[in-house]
Short mmCIF file of C-alpha atoms and ligand atoms in Angstrom, two decimals:
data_model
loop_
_atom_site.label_atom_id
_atom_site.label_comp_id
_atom_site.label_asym_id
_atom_site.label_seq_id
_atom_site.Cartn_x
_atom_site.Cartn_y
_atom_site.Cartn_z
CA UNK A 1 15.30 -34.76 16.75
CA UNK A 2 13.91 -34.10 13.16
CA UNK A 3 10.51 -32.63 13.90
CA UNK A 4 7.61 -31.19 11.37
CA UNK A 5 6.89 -28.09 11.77
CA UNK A 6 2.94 -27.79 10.02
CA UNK A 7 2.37 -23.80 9.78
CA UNK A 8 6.19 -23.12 10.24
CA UNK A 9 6.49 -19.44 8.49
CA UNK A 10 3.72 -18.22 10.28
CA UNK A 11 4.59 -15.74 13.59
CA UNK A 12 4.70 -18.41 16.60
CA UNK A 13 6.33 -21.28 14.41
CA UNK A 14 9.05 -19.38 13.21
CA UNK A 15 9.87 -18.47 16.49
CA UNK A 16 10.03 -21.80 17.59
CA UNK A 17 11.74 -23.09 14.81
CA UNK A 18 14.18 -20.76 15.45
CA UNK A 19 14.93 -22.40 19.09
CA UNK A 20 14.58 -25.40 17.61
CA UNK A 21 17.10 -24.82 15.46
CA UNK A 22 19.48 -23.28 18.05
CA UNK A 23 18.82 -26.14 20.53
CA UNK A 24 20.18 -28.41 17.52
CA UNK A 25 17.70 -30.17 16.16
CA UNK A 26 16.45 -30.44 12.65
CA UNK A 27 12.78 -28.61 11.28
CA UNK A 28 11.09 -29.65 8.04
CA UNK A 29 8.12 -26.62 7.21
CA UNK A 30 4.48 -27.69 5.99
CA UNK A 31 2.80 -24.53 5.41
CA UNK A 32 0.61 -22.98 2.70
CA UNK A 33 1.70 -19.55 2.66
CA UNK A 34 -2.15 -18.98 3.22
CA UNK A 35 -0.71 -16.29 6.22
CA UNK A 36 3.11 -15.93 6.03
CA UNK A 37 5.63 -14.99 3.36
CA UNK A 38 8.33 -17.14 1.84
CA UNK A 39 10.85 -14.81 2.85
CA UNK A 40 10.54 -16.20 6.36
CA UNK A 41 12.82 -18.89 5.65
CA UNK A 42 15.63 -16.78 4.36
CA UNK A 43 15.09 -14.80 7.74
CA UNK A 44 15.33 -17.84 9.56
CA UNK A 45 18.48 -18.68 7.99
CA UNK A 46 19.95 -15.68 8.49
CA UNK A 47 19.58 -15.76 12.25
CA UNK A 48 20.39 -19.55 13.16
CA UNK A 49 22.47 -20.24 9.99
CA UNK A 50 20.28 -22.89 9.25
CA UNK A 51 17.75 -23.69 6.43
CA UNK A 52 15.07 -25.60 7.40
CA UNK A 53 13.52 -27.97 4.87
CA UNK A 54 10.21 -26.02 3.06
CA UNK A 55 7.25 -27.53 1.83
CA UNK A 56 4.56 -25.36 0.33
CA UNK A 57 1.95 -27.49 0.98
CA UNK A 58 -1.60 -27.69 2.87
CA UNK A 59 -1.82 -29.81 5.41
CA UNK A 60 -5.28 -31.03 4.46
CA UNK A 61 -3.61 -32.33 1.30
CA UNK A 62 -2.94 -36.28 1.73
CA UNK A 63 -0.85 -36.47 -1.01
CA UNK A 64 1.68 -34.05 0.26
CA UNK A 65 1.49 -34.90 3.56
CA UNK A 66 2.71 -38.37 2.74
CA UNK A 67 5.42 -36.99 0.62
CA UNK A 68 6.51 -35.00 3.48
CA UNK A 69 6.61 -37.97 5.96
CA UNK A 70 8.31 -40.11 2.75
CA UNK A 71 10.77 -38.22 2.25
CA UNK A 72 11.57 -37.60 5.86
CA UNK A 73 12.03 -38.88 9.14
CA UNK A 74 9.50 -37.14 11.28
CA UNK A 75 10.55 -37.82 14.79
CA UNK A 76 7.48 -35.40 16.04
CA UNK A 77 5.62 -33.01 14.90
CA UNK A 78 4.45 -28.99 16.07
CA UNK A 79 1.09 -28.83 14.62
CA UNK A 80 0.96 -24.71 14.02
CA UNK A 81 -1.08 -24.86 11.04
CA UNK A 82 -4.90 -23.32 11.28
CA UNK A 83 -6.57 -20.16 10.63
CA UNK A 84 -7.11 -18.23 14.06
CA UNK A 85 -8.77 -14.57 13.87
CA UNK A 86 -11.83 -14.66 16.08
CA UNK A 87 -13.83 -12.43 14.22
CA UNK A 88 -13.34 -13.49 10.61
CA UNK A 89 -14.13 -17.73 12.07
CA UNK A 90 -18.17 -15.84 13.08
CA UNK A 91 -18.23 -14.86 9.44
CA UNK A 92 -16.92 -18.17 7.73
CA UNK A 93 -17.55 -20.81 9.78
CA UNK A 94 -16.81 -23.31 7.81
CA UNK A 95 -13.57 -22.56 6.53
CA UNK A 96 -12.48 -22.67 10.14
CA UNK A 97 -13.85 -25.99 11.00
CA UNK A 98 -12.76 -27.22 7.24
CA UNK A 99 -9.21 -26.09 7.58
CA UNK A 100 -8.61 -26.41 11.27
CA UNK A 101 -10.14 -29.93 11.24
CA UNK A 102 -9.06 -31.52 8.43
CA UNK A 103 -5.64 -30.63 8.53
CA UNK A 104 -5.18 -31.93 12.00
CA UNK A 105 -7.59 -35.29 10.61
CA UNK A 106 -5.29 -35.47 7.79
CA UNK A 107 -2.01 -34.87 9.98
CA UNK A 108 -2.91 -37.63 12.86
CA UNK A 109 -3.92 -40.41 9.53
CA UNK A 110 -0.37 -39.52 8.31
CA UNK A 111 1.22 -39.67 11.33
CA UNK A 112 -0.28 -43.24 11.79
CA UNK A 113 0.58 -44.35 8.70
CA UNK A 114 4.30 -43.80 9.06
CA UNK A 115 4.70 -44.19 13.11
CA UNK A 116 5.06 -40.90 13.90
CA UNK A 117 4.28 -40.75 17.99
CA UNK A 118 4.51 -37.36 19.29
CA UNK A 119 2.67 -34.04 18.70
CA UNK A 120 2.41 -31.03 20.39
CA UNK A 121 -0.44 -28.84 19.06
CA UNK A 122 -0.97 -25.28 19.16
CA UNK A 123 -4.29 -25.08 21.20
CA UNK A 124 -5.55 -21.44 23.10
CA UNK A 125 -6.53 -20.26 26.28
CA UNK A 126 -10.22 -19.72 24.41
CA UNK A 127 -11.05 -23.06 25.16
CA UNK A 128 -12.04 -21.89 28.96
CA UNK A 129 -14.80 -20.15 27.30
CA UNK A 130 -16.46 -17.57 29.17
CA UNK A 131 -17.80 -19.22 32.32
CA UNK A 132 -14.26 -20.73 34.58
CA UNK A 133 -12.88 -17.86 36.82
CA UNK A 134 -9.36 -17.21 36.45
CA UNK A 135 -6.90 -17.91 36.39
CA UNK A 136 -7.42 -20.69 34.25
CA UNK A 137 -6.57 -24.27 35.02
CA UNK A 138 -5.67 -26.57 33.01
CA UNK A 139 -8.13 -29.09 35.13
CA UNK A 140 -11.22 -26.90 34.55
CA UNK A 141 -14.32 -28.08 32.73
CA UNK A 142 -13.90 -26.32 28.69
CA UNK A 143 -17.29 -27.12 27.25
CA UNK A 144 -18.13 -23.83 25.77
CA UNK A 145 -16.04 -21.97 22.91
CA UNK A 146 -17.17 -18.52 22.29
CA UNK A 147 -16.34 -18.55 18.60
CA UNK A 148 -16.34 -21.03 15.75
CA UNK A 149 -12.71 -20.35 16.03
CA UNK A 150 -12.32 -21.55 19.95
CA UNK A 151 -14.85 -24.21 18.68
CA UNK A 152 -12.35 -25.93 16.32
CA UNK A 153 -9.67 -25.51 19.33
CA UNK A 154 -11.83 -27.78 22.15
CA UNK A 155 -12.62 -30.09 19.01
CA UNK A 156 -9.35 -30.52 18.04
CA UNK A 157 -8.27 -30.86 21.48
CA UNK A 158 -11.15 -33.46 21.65
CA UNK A 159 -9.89 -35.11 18.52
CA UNK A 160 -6.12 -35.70 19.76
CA UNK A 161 -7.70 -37.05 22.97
CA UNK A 162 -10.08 -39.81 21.04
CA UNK A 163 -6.80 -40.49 19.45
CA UNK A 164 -4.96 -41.15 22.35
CA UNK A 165 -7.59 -43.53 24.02
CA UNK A 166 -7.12 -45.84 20.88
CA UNK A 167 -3.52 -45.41 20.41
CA UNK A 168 -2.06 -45.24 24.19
CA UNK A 169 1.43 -45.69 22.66
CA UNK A 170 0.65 -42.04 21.30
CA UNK A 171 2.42 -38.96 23.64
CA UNK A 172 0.55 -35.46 22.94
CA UNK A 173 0.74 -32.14 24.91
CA UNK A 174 -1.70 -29.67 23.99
CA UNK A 175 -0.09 -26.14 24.85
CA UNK A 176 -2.96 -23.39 25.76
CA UNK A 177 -1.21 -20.07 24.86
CA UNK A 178 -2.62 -17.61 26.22
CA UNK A 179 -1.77 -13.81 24.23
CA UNK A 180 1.63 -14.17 22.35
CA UNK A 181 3.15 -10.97 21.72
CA UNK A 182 6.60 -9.48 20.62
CA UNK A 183 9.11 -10.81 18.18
CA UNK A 184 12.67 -11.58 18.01
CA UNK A 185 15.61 -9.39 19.33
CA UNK A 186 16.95 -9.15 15.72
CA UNK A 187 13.68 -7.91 14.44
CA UNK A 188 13.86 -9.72 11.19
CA UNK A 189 10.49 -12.04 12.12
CA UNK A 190 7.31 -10.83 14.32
CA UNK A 191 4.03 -10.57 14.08
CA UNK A 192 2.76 -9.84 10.31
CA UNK A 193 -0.75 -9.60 10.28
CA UNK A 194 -2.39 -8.94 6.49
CA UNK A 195 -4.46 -5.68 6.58
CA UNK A 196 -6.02 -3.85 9.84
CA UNK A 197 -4.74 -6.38 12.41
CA UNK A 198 -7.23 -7.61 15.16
CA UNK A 199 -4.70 -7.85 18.31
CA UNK A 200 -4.06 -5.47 20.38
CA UNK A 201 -0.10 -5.36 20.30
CA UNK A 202 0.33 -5.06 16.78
CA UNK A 203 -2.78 -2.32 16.60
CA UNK A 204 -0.28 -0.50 18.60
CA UNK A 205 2.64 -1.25 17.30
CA UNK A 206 1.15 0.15 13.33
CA UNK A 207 -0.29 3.37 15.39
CA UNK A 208 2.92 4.31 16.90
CA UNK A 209 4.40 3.48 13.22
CA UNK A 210 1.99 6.11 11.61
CA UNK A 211 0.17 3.22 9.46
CA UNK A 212 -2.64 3.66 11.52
CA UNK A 213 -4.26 6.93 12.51
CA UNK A 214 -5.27 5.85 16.03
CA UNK A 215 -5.75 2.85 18.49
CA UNK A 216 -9.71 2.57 19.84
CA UNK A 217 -9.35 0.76 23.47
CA UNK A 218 -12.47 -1.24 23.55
CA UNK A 219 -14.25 -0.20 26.66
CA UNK A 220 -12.95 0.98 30.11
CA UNK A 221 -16.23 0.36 32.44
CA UNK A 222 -14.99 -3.25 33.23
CA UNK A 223 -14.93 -4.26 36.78
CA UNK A 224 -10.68 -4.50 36.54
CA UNK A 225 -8.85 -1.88 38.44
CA UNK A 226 -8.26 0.79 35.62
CA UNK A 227 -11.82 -0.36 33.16
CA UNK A 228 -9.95 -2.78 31.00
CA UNK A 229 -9.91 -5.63 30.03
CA UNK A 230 -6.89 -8.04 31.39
CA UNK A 231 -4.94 -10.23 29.67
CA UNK A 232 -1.91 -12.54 30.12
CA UNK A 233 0.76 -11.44 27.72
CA UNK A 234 3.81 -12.95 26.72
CA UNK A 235 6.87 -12.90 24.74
CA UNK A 236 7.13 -15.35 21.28
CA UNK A 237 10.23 -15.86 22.86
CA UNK A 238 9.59 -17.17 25.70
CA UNK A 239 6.61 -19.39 24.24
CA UNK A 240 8.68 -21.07 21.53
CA UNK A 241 11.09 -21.92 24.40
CA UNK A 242 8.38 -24.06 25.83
CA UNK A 243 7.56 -25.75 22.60
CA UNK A 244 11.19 -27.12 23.09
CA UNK A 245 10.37 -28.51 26.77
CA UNK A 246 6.72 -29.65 25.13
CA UNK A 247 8.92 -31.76 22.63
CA UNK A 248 10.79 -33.37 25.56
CA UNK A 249 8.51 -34.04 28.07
CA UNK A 250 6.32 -36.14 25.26
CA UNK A 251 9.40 -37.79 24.17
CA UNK A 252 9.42 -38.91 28.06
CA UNK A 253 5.60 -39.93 28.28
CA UNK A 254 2.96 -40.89 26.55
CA UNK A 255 -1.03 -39.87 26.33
CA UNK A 256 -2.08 -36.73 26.12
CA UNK A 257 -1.61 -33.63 28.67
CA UNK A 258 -2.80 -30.09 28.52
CA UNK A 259 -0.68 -27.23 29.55
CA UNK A 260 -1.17 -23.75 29.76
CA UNK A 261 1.95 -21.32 28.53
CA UNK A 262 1.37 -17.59 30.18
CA UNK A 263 2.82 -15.25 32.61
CA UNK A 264 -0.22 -16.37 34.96
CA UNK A 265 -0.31 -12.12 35.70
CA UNK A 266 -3.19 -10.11 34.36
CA UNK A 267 -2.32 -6.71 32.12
CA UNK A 268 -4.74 -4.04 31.30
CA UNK A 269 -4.83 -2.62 27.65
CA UNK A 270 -4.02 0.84 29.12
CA UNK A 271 -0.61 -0.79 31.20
CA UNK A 272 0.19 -2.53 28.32
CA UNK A 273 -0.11 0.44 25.89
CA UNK A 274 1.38 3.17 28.12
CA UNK A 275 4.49 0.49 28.75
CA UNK A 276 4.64 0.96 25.04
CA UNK A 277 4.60 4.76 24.81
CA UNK A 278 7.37 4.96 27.92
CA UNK A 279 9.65 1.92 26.62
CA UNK A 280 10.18 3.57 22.92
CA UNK A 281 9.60 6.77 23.31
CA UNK A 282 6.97 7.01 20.98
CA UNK A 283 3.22 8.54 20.68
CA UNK A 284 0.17 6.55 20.26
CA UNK A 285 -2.91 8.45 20.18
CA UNK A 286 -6.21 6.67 21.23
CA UNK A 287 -9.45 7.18 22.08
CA UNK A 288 -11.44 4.85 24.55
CA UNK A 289 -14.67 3.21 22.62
CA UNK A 290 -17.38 0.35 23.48
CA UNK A 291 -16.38 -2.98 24.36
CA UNK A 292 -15.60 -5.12 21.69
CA UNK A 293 -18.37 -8.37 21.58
CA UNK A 294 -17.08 -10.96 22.71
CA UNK A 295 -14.19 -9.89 24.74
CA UNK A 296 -14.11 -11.39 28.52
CA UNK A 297 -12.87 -8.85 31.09
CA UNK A 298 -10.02 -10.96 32.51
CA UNK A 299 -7.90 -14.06 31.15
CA UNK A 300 -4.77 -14.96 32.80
CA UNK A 301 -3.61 -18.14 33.37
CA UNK A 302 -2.51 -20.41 36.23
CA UNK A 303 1.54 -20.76 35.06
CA UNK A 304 2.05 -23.46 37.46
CA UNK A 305 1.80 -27.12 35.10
CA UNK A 306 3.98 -25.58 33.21
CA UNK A 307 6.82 -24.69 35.66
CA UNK A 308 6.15 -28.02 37.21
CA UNK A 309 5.92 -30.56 34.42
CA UNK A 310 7.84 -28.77 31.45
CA UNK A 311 10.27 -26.65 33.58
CA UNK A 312 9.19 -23.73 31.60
CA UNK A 313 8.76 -20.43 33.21
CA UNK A 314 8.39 -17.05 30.94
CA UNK A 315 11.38 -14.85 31.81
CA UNK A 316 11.00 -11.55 29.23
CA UNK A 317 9.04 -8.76 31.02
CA UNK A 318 6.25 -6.62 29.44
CA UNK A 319 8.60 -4.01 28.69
CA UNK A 320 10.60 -6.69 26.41
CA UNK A 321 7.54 -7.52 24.69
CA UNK A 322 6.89 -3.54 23.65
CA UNK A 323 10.28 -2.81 22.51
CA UNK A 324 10.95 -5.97 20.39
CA UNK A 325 6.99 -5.48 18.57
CA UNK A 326 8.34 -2.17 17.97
CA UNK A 327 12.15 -3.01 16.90
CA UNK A 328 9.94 -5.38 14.65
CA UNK A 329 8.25 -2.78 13.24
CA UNK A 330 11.06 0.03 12.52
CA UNK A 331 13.15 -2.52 10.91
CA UNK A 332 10.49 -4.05 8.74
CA UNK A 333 9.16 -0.45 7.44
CA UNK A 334 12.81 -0.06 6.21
P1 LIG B 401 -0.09 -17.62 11.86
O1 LIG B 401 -1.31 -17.38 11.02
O2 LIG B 401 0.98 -16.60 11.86
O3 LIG B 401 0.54 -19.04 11.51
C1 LIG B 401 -0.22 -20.12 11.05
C2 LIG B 401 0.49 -20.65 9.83
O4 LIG B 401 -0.23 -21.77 9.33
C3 LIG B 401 0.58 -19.64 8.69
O5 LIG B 401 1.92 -19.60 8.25
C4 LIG B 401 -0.35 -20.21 7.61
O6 LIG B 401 0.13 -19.90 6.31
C5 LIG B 401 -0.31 -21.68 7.92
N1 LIG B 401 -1.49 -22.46 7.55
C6 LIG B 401 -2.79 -22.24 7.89
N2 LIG B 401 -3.57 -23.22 7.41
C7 LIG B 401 -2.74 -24.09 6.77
C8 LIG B 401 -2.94 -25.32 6.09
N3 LIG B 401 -4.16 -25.85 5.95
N4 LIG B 401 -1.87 -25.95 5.56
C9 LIG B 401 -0.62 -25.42 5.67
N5 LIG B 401 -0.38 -24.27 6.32
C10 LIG B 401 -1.43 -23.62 6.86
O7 LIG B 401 -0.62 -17.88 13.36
P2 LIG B 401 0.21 -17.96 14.71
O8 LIG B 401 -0.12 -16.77 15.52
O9 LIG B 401 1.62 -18.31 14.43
O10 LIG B 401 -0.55 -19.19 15.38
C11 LIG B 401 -0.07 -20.52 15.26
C12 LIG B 401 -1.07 -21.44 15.93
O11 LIG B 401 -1.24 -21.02 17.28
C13 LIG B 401 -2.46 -21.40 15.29
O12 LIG B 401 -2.99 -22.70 15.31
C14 LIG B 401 -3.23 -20.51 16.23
O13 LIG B 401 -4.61 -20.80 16.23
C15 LIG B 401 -2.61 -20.84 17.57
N6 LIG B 401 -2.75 -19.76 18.55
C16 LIG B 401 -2.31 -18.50 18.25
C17 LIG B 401 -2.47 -17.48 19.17
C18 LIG B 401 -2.02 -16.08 18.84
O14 LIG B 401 -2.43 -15.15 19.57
N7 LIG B 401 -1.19 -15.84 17.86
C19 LIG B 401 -3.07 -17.74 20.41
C20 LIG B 401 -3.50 -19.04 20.69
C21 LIG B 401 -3.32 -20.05 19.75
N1 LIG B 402 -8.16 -4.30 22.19
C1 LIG B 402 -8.42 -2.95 22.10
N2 LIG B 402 -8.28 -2.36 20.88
C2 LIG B 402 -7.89 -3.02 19.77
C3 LIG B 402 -7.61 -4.42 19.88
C4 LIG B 402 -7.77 -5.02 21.11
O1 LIG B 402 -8.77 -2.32 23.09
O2 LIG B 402 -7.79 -2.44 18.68
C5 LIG B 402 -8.31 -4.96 23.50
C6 LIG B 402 -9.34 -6.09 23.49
O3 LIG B 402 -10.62 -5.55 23.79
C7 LIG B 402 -8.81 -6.99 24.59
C8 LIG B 402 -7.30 -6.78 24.55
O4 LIG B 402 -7.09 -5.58 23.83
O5 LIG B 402 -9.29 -6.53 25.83
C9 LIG B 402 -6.57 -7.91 23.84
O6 LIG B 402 -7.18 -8.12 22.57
P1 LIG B 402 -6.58 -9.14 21.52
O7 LIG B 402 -7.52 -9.17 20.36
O8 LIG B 402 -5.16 -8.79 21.27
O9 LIG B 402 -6.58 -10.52 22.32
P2 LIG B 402 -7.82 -11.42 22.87
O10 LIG B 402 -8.94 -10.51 23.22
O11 LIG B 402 -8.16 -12.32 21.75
O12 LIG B 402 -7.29 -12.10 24.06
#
């Protein structure tokens, strides 16, 4: 299968273009460079032996969007591409909803244009918004986002749906990740984030690294059993696996179908930073602070669509997520 990759540098698609890769099929890149480097093909290559085909292009742009689908075969597409840091979507709004919508408006006329059929899209557990109990199904009610960000998530989600009802020859699985964390065994790609990153695992990872002075755990009075908050971490690995089984189970089907990928277990920010501290033998000093606005005390999900309709299960353990952020980390500080 040649599929389009739209945000393919960036930390979850080049994981998956990695397995992509490996499971033999063929990956053409759309992305911007607006949050990854370059250098992420040449790290791609090096691990699969395999260059994928690079556009530096944004997806909102028509014009290269059509050369893209010209100039290739796109048998279906992983739609990556979007800004996504909670905070910074509350302070510009509408670069969110102008970049996250119109490159998926633009991607989906494209698409049409050349009979392109199948799309997975990277969609988030923050479409649950603050009111289902977990863990999340894929069958609750999402009608509140909790940030412009998870806004442009449900809409898009929305968007691909309208689609659908018009074009029922269309197959598209929208994949709710829930908190992607680690990077690859070789350590030449991970998570990246420009400047102080927002995410806990990578906080962690730059403390233990010395970049940072010290990690501030935002607020142990929540009703969870040690005060913080839960969430339902998992490897890159393991999620760009189940982009793979995405890509065949719309290839089977058509219409659209949501699916959550997560562990469907709950971590605390203290289990998952002293896993860290034991796993590499490393200190990272932290203090406990107020609770970060915003943040929900628990969000796991319910793993079981996934096992049942994609045949996807995650299979790396908590302790393979610490020591592969922080393999990431030594290697890249070289
Ligand atoms: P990332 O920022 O590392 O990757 C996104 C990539 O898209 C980057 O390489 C960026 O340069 C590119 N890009 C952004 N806008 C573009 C545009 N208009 N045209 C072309 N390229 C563009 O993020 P990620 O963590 O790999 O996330 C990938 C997708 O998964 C995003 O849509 C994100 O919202 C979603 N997601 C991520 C997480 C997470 O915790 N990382 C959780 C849930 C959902
Ligand atoms: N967190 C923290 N300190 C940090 C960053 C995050 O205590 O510097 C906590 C945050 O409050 C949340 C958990 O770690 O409970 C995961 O946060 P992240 O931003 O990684 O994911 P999200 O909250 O978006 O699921």
């Amino acid at each position: 299968m040649n599929v389009l990759l739209t945000g393919g540098l960036g930390y979850i698609g080049s994981h998956t273009c990695v397995e992509l890769l490996n499971a033999g099929h063929q990956a053409v890149i759309a992305d911007n460079l607006c949050n990854a480097y370059g250098s992420v093909l040449d790290y791609i290559e090096q691990i699969t032996g395999k260059r994928p085909i690079f556009y530096e292009c944004d997806v909102q742009d028509r014009d290269a969007m059509e050369r893209v689908f010209t100039e290739n075969k796109i048998d279906a597409v992983i739609h990556f591409a979007g800004l996504k840091a909670v905070g910074e979507s509350c302070r510009i709004p509408l670069a969110y909803y102008r970049n996250n919508l119109d490159s998926t408006l633009t991607l989906l006329e494209t698409m049409e244009r050349h009979g392109c059929k199948r799309l997975v899209f990277s969609s988030s557990a923050t479409v649950y918004g603050p009111d289902n109990p977990v863990p999340y199904r894929e069958d609750m009610p999402c009608h509140v986002a909790t940030s412009p960000y998870g806004w442009t998530k449900a809409m898009i989600e929305q968007i691909i749906r309208d689609y659908v009802s018009a074009n029922p020859d269309f197959s598209a699985v929208l994949l709710r990740y829930f908190n992607p964390v680690g990077a690859h065994e070789s350590g030449l790609i991970g998570d990246d984030p420009n400047g102080v990153p927002n995410n806990l695992m990578p906080y962690i990872a730059r403390v233990a690294g010395r970049q940072l002075e010290k990690l501030t755990v935002f607020g142990d009075d929540y009703d969870t059993p040690d005060g913080t908050c839960l969430r339902d971490y998992l490897h890159v690995v393991d999620l760009a696996k189940g982009h793979i089984c995405a890509l065949d189970y719309a290839a089977e089907r058509t219409g659209v179908d949501a699916i959550n990928l997560g562990t469907g277990n709950g971590v605390s920010v203290l289990e998952l930073l002293h896993t860290f501290i034991r796993v590499n033998g490393v200190d990272v000093p932290y203090v406990i602070g107020g609770r970060r606005d915003g943040d929900l005390a628990r969000c796991y999900a319910n793993a079981e669509k996934a096992e049942r309709v994609l045949h996807w299960k995650t299979e790396k353990t908590v302790e393979d997520m610490c020591r592969d952020s922080w393999n990431f980390i030594v290697k890249h500080s070289k």
